[in-house]
Short mmCIF file of C-alpha atoms and ligand atoms in Angstrom, two decimals:
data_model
loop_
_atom_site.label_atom_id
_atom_site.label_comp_id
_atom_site.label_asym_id
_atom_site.label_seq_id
_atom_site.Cartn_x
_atom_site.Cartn_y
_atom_site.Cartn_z
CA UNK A 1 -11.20 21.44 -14.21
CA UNK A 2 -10.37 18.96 -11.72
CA UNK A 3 -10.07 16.21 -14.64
CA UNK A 4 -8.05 18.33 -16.64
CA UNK A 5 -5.43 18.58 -14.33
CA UNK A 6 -5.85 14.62 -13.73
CA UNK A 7 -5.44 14.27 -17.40
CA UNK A 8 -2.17 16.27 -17.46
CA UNK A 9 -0.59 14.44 -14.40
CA UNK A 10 -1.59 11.08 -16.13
CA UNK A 11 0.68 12.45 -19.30
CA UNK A 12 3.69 13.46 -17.13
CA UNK A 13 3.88 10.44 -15.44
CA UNK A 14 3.36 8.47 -19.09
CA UNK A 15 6.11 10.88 -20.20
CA UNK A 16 8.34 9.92 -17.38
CA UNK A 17 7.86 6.64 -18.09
CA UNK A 18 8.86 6.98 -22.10
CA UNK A 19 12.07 9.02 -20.70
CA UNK A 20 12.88 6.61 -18.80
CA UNK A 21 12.88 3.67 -20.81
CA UNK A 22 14.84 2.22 -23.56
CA UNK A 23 18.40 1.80 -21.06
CA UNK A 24 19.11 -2.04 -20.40
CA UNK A 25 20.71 -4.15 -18.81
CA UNK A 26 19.38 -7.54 -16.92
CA UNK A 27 17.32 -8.54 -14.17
CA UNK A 28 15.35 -9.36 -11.51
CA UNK A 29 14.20 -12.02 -9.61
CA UNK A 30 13.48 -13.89 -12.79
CA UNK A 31 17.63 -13.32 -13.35
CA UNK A 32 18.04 -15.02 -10.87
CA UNK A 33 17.31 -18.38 -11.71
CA UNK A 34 19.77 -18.15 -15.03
CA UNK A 35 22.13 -19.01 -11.73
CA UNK A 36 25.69 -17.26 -11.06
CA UNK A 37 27.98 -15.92 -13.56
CA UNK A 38 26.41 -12.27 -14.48
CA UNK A 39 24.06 -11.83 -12.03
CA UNK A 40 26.52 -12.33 -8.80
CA UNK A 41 25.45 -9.13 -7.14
CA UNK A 42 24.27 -8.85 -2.86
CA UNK A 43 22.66 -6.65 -1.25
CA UNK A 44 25.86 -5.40 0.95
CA UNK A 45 27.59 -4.30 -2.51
CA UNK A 46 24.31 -1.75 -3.62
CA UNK A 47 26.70 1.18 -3.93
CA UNK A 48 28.27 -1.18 -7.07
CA UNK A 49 24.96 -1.97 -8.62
CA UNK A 50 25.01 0.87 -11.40
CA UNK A 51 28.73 0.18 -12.36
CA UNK A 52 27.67 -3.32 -13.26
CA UNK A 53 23.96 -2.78 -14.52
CA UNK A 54 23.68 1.35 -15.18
CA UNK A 55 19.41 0.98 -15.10
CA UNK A 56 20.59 0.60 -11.33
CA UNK A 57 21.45 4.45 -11.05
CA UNK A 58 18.78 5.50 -12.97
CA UNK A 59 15.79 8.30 -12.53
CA UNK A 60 13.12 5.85 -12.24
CA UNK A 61 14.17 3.62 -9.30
CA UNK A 62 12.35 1.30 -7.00
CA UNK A 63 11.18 0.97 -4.22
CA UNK A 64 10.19 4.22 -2.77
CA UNK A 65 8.45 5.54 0.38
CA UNK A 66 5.23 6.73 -0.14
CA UNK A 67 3.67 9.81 1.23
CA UNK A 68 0.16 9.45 0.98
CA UNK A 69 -0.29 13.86 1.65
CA UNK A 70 1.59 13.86 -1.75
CA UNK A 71 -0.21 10.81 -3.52
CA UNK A 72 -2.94 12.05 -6.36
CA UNK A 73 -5.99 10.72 -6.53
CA UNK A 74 -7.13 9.05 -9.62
CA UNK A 75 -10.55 7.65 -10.25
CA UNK A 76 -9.38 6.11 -13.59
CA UNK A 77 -7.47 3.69 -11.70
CA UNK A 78 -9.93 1.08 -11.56
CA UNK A 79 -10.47 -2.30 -8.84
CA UNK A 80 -7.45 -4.72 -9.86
CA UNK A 81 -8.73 -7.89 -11.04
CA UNK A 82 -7.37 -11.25 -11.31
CA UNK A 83 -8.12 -14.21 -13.18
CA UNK A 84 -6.71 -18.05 -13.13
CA UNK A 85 -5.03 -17.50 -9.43
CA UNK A 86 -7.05 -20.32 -7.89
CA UNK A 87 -5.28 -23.36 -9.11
CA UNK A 88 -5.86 -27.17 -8.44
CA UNK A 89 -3.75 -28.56 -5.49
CA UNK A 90 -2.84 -31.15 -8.53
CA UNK A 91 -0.89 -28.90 -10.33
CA UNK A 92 2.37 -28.41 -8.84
CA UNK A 93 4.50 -25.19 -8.90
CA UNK A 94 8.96 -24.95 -8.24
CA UNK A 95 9.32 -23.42 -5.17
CA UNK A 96 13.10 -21.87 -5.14
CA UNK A 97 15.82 -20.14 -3.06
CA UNK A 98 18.02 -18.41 -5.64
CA UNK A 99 19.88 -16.96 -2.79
CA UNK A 100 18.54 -13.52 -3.04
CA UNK A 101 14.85 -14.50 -2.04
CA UNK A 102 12.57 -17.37 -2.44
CA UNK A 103 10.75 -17.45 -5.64
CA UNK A 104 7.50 -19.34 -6.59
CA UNK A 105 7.08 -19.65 -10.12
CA UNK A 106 3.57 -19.25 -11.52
CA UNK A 107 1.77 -21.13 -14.23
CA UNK A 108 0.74 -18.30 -17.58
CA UNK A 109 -2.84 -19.06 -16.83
CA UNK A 110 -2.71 -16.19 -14.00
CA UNK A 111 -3.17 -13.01 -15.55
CA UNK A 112 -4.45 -9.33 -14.48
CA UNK A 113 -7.40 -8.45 -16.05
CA UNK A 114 -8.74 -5.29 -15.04
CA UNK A 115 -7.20 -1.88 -13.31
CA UNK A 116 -4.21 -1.98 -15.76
CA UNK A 117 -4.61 -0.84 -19.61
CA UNK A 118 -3.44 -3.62 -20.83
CA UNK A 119 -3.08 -7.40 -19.75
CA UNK A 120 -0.43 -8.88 -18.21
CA UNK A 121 0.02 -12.45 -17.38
CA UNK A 122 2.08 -13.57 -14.20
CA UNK A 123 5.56 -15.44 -14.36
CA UNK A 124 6.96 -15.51 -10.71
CA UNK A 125 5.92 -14.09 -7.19
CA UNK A 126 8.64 -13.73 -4.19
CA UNK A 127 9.34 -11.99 -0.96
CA UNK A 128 11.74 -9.19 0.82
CA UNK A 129 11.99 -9.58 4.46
CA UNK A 130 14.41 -8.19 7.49
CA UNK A 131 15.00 -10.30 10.39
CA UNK A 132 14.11 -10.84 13.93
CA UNK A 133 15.11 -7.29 15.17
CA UNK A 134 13.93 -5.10 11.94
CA UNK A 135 11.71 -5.34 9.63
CA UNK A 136 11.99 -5.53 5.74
CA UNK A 137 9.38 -4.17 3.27
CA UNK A 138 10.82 -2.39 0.28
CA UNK A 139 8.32 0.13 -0.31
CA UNK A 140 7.42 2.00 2.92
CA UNK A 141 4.45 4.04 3.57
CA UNK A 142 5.06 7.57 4.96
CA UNK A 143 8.43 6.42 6.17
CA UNK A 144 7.03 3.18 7.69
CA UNK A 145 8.70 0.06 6.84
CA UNK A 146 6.64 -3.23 7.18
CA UNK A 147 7.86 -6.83 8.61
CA UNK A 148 7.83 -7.93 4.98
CA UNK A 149 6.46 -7.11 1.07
CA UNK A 150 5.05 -9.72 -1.66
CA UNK A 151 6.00 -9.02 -5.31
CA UNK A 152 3.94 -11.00 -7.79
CA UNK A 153 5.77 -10.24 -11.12
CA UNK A 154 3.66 -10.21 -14.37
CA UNK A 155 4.66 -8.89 -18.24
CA UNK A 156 2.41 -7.48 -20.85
CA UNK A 157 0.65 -10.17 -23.79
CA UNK A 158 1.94 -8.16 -25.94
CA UNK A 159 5.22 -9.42 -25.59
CA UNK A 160 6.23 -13.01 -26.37
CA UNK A 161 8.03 -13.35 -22.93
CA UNK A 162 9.08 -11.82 -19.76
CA UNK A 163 12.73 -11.48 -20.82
CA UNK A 164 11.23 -9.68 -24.17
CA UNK A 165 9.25 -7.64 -21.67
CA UNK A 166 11.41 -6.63 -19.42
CA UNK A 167 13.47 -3.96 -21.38
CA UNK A 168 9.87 -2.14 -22.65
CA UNK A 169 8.60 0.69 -20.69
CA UNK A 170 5.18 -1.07 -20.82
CA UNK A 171 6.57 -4.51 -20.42
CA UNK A 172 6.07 -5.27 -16.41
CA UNK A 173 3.27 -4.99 -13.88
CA UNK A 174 4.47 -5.86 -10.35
CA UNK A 175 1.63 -6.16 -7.40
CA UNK A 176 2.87 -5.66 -4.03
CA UNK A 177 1.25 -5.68 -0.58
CA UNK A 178 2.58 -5.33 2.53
CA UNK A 179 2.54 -7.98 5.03
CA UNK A 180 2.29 -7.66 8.87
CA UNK A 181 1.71 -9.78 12.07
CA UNK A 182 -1.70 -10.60 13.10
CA UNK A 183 -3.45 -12.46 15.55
CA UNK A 184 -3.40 -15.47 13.42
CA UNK A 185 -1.99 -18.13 11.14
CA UNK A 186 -2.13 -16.91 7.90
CA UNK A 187 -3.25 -20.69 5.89
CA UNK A 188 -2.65 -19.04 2.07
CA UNK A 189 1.65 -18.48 2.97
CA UNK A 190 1.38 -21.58 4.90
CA UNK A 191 1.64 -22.96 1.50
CA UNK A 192 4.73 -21.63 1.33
CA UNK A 193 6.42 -21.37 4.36
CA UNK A 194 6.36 -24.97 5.35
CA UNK A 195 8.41 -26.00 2.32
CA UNK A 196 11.59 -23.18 3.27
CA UNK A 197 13.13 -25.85 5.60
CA UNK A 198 13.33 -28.12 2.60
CA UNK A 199 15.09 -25.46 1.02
CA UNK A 200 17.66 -23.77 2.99
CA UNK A 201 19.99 -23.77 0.76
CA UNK A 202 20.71 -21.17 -2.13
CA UNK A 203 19.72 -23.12 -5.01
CA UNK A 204 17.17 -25.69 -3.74
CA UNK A 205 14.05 -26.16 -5.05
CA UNK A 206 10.96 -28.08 -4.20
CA UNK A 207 7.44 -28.80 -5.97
CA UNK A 208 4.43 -27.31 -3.99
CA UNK A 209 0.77 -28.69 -4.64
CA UNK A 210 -0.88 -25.71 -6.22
CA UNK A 211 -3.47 -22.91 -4.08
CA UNK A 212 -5.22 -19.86 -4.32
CA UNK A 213 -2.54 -17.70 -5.13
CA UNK A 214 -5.09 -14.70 -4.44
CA UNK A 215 -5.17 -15.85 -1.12
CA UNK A 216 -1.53 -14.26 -0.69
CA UNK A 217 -2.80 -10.94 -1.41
CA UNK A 218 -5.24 -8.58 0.41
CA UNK A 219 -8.74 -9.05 0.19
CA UNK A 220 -9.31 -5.70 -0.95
CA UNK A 221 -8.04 -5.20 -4.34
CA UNK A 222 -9.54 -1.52 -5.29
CA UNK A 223 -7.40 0.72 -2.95
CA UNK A 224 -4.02 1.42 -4.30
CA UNK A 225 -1.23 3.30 -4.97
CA UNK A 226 0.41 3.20 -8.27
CA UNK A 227 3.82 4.33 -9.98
CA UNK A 228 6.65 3.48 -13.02
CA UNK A 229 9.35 2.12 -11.16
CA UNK A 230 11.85 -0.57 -11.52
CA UNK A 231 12.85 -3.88 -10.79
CA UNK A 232 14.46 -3.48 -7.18
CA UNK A 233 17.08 -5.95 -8.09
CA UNK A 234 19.83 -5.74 -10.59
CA UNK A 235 19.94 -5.42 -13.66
CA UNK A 236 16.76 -2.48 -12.22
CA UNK A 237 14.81 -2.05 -15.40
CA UNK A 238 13.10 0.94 -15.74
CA UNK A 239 10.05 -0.98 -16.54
CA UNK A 240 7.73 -1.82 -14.06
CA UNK A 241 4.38 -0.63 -13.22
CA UNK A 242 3.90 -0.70 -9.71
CA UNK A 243 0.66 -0.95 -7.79
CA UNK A 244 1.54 -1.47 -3.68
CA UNK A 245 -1.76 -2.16 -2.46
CA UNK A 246 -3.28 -0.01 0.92
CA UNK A 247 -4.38 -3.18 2.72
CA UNK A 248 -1.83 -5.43 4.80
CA UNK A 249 -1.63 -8.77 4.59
CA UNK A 250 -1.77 -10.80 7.97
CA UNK A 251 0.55 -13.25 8.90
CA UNK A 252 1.29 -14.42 12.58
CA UNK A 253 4.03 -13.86 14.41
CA UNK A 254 5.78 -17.79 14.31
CA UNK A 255 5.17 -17.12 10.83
CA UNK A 256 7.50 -13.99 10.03
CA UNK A 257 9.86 -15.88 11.85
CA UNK A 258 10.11 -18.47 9.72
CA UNK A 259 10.26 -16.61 7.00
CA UNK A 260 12.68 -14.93 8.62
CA UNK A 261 15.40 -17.31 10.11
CA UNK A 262 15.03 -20.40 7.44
CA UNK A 263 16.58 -19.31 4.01
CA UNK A 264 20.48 -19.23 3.30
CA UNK A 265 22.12 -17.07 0.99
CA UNK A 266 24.82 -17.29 -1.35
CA UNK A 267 27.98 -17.49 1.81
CA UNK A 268 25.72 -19.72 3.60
CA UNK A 269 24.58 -16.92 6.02
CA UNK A 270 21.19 -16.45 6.81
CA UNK A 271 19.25 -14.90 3.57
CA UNK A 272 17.74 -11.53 5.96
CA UNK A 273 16.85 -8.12 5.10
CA UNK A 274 16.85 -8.61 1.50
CA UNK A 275 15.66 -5.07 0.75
CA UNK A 276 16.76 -2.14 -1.70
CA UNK A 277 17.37 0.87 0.11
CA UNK A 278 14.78 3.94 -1.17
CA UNK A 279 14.91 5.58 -4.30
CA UNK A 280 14.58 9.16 -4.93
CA UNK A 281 11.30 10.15 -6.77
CA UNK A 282 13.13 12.80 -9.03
CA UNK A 283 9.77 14.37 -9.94
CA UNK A 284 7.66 11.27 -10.74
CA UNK A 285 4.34 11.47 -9.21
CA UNK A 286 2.50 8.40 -7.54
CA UNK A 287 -1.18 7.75 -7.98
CA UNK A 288 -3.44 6.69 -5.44
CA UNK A 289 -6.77 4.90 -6.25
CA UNK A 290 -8.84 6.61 -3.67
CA UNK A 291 -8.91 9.71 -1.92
CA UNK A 292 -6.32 9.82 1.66
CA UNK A 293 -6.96 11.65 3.94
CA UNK A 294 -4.90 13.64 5.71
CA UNK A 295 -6.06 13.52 9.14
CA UNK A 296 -5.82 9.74 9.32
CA UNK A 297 -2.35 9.46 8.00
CA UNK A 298 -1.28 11.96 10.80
CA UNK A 299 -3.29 9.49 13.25
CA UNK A 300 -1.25 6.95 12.30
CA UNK A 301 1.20 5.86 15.08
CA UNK A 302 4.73 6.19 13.29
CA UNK A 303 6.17 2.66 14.70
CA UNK A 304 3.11 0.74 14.37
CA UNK A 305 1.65 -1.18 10.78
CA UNK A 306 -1.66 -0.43 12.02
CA UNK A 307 -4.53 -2.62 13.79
CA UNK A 308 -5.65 -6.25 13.43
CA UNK A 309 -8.37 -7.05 10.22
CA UNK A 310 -6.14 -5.60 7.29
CA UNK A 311 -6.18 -2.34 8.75
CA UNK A 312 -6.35 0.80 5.73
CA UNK A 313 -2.55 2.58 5.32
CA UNK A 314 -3.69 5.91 4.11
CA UNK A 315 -6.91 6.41 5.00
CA UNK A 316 -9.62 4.21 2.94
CA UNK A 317 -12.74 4.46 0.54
CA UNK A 318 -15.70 5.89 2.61
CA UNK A 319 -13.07 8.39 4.25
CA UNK A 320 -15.19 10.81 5.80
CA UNK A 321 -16.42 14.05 4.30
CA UNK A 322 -14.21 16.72 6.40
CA UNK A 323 -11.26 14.84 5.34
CA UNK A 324 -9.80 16.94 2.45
CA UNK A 325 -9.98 14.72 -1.27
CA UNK A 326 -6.42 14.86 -3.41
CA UNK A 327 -8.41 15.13 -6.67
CA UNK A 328 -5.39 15.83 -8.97
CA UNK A 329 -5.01 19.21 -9.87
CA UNK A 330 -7.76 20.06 -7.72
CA UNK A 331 -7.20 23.35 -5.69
CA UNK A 332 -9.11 21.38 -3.02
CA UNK A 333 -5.83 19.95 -1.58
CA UNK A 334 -3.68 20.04 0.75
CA UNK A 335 -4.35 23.84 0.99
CA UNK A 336 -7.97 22.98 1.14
CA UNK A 337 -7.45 20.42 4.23
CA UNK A 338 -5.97 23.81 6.11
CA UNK A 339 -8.49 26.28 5.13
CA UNK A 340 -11.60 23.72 6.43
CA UNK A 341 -9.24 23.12 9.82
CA UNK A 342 -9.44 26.72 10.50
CA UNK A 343 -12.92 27.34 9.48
CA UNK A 344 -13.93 24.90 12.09
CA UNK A 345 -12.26 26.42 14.57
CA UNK A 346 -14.04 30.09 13.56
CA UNK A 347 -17.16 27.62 14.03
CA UNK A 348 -16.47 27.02 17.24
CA UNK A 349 -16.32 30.49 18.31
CA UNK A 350 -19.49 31.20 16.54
CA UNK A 351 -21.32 28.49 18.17
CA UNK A 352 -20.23 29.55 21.81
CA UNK A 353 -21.62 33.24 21.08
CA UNK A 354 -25.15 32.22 20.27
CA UNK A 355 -24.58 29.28 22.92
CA UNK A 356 -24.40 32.37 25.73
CA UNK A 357 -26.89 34.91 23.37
CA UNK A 358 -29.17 31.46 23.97
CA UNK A 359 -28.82 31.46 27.70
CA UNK A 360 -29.74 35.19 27.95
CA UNK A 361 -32.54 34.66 26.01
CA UNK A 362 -33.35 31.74 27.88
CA UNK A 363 -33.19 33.24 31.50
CA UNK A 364 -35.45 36.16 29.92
CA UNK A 365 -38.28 33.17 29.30
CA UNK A 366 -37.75 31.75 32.32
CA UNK A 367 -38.26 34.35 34.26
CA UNK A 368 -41.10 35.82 31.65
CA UNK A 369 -43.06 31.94 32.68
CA UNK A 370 -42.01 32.61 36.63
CA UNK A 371 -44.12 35.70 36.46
CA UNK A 372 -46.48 34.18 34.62
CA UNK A 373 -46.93 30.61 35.89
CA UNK A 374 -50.34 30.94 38.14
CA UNK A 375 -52.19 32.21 34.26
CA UNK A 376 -50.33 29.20 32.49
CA UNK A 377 -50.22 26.43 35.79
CA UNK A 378 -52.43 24.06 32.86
CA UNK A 379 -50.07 24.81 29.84
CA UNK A 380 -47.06 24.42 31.51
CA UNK A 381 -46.38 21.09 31.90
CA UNK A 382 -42.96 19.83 33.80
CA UNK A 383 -41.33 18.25 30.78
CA UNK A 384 -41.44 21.52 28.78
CA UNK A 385 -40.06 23.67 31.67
CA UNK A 386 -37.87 21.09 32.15
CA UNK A 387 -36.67 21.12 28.30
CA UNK A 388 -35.90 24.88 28.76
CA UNK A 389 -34.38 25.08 31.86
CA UNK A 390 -31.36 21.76 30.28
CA UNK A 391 -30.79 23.72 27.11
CA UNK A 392 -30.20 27.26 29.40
CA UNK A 393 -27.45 25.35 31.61
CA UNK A 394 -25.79 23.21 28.76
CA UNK A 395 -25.02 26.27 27.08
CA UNK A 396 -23.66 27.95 29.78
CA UNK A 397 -21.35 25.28 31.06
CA UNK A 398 -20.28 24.83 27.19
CA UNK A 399 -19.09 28.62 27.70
ZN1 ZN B 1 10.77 -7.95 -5.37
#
């Protein structure tokens, strides 16, 4: 039953995707290196995005907030897995400001090789920020925005290239991951960060000795949410597979600063808040690879990314058994999370009435052992009168 109605969520969601595709135009981060000329777009002009690249105003848009009550759970989606991110600190990779973001561009050997259907190999990773007074994620989790988001950009082997890619509904996998301050000094986007001042200005590039490009990621690769989407910058193809994974990334405070204050964009301001604005959903239905639960997403403070040690956004495998599952179709949902809050409060009641029904009976064996304590002075030992006589008054101060 319960797979069944996974089954036909998986197919609307394909079918969204096949609706959606086929419309082009250019893009992306990528775009951004084929320098001016087309691709002149900024962030202040989004309203004028779709007059220049139409994908920009279509159905499937990224990035969008993500309510994890309304995320279905999907046990097909399987642990992502990478292979080829750890590379030699010989190999050397173009660290860029394009003016829109900074852009590391990734050797072919990286590739996904598990969680997706199909393989896809990675061409470019970057990041969106805010600035010292906001912060800048794209995506946002039950209307929280984060400090800042990684996107590490990949396209399907069956294509020759990313620009062949781009335009199929199939042809991009994106991973994204949140990234928030922690207590310390995150070494993996050190890597990164201490090249920006070399690079301040849009266009510059540097070489950067190769590193575990994993490292940028969270440790915990099998809880995620997943969606068709777009590229969040123009041209917007409608052809990314998104996965925006539950656990943060740490980075410390000096850190998002940097990142924050070094880059200039294209008028020689500071490059900040280089983030879309949200994207309706229109219908499309995001996936989650585990079950959330309810009553930690309400626990979660609305201003705060969570706790130090790459806290869980929407509650996390191992969520405990009272918490209601999403399974997809499943009448055990939302609904279901209501029905158990009440039953437990009918508990309650229930337990309070043989709680006092216990103290009667109780005070009847007390005073039954009173009358009869000279005949049972041997039997009666302190610890079992004792025993009686706590339960009696626990119950009756619980009423
Ligand atoms: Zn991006």
């Amino acid at each position: 039953m319960s797979s069944t109605g996974l089954r036909v969520a998986l197919l609307l969601v394909a079918a969204l995707g096949r609706a959606g595709a086929g419309v082009g135009a250019e893009d992306s981060p990528h775009s951004h290196e084929r320098g001016p000329g087309q691709g002149h777009w900024s962030y202040k002009d989004w309203q004028e995005w779709n007059l220049h690249y139409p994908d920009c105003g279509g159905m499937m848009q990224s990035p969008i907030n993500i309510n994890t009550a309304k995320t279905i759970f999907s046990p097909q989606l399987r642990p992502i897995q990478l292979s080829g991110y750890s590379l030699p600190s010989k190999e050397r990779l173009k660290l860029k400001n394009n003016g829109h973001t900074v852009v590391l561009k990734l050797p072919e050997s990286l590739a996904i090789t598990g969680g997706y259907a199909q393989q896809y190999r990675a061409v470019q990773l970057h990041l969106h920020w805010g600035s010292l007074t906001g912060p800048g994620s794209e995506h946002t989790i039950n209307n929280h925005r984060f400090p800042a988001e990684i996107h590490v950009v990949h396209y399907n082997t069956k294509y020759d290239n990313f620009e062949e890619a781009m335009v199929h509904p199939d042809g991009l996998a994106v991973l994204g991951a949140f990234l928030q301050v922690g207590p310390r000094e995150n070494p993996y986007y050190r890597q990164i960060l201490e090249h920006l001042y070399t690079i301040q200005g849009e266009g510059e590039e540097v070489l950067v000795p190769g590193f575990n490009i994993a490292g940028l990621l969270p440790a915990n690769l099998n809880l995620y949410f997943h969606y068709n989407g777009s590229l969040t910058t123009p041209a917007c193809y409608q052809t990314v597979k998104w996965t925006i994974f539950n656990q943060t990334v740490q980075l410390s405070q000096d850190q998002i600063s940097v990142l924050v204050t070094t880059l200039r964009g294209d008028d020689d301001s500071p490059l900040q808040n280089n983030f879309r604005r949200l994207q309706e959903l229109h219908g499309r239905h995001v996936l989650a690879s585990f079950q959330t639960a309810l009553t930690s997403v309400k626990q979660l403070p609305p201003g705060s990314g969570g706790s130090p040690g790459r806290p869980p956004l929407g509650g996390a495998a191992g969520a405990k058994p009272s918490l209601a599952p999403r399974a997809g179709g499943d009448s055990s949902s939302e609904a279901g999370a209501e029905k158990h809050t009440s039953s437990f409060q009918a508990g309650d009641v229930l337990a309070v009435l043989f709680g006092v029904l216990f103290a009667v009976t109780a005070l009847a064996f007390l005073l039954y052992i009173h009358k009869h304590r000279n005949q049972n002075a041997r039997l009666d030992s302190p610890t079992k009168s004792k025993v009686i006589y706590t339960a009696a008054t626990t119950d009756e101060n619980a009423v």
